[in-house]
Short mmCIF file of N, CA and C in Angstrom, two decimals:
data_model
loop_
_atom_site.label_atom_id
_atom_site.label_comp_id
_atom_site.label_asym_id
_atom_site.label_seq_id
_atom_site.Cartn_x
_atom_site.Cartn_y
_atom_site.Cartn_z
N UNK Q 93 256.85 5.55 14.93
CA UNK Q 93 257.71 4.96 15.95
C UNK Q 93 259.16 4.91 15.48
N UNK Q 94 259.46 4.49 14.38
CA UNK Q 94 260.68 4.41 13.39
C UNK Q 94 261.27 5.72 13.62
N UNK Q 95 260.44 7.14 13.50
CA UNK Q 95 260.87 8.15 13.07
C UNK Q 95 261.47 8.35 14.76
N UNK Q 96 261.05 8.51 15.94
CA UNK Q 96 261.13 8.28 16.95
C UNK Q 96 262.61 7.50 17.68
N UNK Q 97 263.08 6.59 17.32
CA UNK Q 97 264.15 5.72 17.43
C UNK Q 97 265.12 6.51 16.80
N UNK Q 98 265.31 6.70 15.38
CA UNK Q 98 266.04 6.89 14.72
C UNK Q 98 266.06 8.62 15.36
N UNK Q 99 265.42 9.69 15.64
CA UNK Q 99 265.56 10.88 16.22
C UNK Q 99 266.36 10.52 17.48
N UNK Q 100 266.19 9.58 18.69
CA UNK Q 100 266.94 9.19 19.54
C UNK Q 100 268.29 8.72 19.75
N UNK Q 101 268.25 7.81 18.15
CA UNK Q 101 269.97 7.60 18.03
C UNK Q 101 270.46 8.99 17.56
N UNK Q 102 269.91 9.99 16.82
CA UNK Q 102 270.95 10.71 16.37
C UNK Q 102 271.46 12.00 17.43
N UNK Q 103 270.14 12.18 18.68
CA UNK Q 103 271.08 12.85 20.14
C UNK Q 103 271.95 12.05 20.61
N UNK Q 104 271.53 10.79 20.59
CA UNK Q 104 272.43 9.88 21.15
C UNK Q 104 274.16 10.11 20.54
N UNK Q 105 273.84 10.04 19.49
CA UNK Q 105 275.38 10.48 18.58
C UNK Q 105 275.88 11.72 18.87
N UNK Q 106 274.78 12.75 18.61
CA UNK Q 106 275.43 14.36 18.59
C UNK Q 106 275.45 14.36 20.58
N UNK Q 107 275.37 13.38 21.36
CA UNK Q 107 275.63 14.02 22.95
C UNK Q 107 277.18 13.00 23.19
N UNK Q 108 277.50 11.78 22.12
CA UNK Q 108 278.33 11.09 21.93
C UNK Q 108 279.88 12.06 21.52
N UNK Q 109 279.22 12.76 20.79
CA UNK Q 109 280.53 13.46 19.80
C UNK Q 109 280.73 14.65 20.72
N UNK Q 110 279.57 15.34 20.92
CA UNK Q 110 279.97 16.91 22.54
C UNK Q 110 281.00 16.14 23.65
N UNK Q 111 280.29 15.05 24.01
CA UNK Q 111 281.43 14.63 24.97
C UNK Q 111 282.77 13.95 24.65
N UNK Q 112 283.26 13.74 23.50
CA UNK Q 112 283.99 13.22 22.78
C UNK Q 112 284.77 14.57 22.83
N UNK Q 113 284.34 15.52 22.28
CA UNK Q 113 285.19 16.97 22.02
C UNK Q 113 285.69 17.56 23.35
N UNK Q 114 284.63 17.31 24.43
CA UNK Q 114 284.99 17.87 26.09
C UNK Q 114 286.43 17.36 26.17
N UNK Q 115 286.45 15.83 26.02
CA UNK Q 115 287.60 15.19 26.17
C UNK Q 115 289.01 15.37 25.86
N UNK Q 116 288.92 15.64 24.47
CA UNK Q 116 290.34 15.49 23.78
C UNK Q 116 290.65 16.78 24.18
N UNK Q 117 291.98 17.09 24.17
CA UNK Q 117 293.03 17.87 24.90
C UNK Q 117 294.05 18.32 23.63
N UNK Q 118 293.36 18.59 22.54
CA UNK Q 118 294.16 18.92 21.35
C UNK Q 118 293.82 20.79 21.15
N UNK Q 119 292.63 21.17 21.48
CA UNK Q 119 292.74 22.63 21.96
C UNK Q 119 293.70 23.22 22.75
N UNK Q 120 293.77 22.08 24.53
CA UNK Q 120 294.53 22.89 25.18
C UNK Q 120 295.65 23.83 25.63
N UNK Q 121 296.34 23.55 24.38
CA UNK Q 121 297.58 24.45 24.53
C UNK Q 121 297.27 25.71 23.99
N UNK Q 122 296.14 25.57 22.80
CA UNK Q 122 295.53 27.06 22.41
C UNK Q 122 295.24 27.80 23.53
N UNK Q 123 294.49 27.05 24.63
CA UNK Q 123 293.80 28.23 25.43
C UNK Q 123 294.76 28.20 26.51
N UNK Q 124 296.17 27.56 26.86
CA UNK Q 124 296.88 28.20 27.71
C UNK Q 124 297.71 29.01 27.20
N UNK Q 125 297.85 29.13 26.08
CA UNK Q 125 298.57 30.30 25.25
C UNK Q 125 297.95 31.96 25.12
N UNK Q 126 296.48 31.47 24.99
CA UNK Q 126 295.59 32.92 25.29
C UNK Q 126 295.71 33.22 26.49
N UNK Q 127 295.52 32.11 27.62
CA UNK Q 127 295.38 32.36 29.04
C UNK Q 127 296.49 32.94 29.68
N UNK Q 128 297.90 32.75 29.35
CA UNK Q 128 299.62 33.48 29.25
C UNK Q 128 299.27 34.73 28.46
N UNK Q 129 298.65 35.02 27.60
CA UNK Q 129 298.91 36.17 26.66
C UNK Q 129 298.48 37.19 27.58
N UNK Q 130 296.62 36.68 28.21
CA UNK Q 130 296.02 37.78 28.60
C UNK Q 130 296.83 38.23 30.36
N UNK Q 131 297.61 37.18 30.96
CA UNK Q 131 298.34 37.20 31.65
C UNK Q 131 299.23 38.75 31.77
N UNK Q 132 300.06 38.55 30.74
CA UNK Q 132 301.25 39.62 30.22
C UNK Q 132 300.78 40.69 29.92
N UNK Q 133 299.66 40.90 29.24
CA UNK Q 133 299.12 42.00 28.52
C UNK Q 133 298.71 42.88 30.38
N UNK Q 134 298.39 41.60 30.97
CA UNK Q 134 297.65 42.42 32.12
C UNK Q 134 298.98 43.29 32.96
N UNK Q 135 299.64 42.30 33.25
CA UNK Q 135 300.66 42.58 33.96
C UNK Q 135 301.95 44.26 33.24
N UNK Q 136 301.57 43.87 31.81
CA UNK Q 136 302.54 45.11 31.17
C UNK Q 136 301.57 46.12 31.23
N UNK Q 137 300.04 46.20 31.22
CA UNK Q 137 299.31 47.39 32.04
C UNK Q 137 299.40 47.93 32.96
N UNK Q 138 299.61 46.93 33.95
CA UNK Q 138 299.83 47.69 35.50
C UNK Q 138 301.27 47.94 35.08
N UNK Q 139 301.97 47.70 34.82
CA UNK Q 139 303.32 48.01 34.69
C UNK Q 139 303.59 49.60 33.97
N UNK Q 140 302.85 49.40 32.81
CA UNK Q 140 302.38 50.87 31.98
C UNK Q 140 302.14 52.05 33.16
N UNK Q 141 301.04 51.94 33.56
CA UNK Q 141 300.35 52.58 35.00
C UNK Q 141 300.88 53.51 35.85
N UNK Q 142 301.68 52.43 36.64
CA UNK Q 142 302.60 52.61 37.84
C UNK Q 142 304.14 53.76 36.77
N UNK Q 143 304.18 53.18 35.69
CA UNK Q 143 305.36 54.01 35.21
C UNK Q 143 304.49 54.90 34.47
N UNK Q 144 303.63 55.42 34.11
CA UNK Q 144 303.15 56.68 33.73
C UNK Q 144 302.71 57.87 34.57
N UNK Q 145 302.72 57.29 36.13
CA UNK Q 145 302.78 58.19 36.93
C UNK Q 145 303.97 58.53 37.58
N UNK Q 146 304.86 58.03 37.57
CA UNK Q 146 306.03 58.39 38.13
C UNK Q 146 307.23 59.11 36.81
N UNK Q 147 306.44 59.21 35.45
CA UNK Q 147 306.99 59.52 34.94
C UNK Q 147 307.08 61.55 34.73
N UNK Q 148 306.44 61.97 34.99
CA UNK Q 148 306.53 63.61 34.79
C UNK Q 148 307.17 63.63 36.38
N UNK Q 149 307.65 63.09 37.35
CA UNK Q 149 308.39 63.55 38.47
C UNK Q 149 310.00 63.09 37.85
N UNK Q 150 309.86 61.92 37.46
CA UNK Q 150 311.46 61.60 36.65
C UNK Q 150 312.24 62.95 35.71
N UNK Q 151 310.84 63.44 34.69
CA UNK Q 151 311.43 64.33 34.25
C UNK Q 151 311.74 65.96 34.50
N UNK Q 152 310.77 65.86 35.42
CA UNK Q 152 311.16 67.16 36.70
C UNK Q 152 312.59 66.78 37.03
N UNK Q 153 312.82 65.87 37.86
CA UNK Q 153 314.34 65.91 38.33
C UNK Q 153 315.53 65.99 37.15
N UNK Q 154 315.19 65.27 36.04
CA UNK Q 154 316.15 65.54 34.95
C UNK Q 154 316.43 67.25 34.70
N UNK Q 155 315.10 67.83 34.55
CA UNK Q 155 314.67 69.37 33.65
C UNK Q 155 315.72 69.75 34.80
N UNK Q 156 315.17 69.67 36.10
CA UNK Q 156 315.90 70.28 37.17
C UNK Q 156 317.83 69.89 37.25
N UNK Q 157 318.12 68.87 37.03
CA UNK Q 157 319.74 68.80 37.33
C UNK Q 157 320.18 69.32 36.02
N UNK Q 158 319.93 68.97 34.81
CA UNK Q 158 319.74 70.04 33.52
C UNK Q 158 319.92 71.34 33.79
N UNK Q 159 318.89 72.36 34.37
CA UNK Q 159 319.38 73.53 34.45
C UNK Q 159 320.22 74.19 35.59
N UNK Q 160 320.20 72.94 36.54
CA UNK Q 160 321.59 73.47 37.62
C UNK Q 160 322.77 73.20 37.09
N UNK Q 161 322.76 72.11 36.40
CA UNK Q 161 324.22 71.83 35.95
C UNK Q 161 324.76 73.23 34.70
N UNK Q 162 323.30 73.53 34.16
CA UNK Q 162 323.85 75.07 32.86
C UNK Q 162 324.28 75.93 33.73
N UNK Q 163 323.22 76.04 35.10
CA UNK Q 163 323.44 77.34 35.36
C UNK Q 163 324.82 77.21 36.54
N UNK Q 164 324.91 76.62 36.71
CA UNK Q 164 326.76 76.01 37.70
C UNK Q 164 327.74 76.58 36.78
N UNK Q 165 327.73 76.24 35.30
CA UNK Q 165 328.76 76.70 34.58
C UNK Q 165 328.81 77.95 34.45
N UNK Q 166 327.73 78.87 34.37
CA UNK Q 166 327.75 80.01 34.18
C UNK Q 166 327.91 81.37 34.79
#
């Protein structure tokens, strides 16, 4: 019976201390710092994206005013 009680206080403690940890708010700035990171990371992907396809038409128009402007002089 002893062994019984004493097994009961010690969930009692370890469901004492889980909800004790739910509580405190000394993590939270960790995980809004990951939660901003994965933010940016996302956002400079699509950003990546959108400018890796528009990038071989950018350098078409460069290649292109490039060799009108050589061949104008010549």
């Amino acid at each position: 019976m002893k062994f019984i009680i004493a097994l009961e206080n010690k969930l009692e403690a370890v469901k004492n201390a889980a909800f004790s940890c739910l509580k405190k708010k000394e993590g939270q700035n960790t995980i809004e710092y990951i939660l901003m990171l994965g933010v940016v990371v996302g956002i400079a992907l699509a950003v990546g994206v959108a400018v890796k396809k528009m990038l071989p038409d950018v350098f078409e128009n460069v290649k292109a005013k490039i060799l009108g402007g050589v061949n104008s002089i010549e």
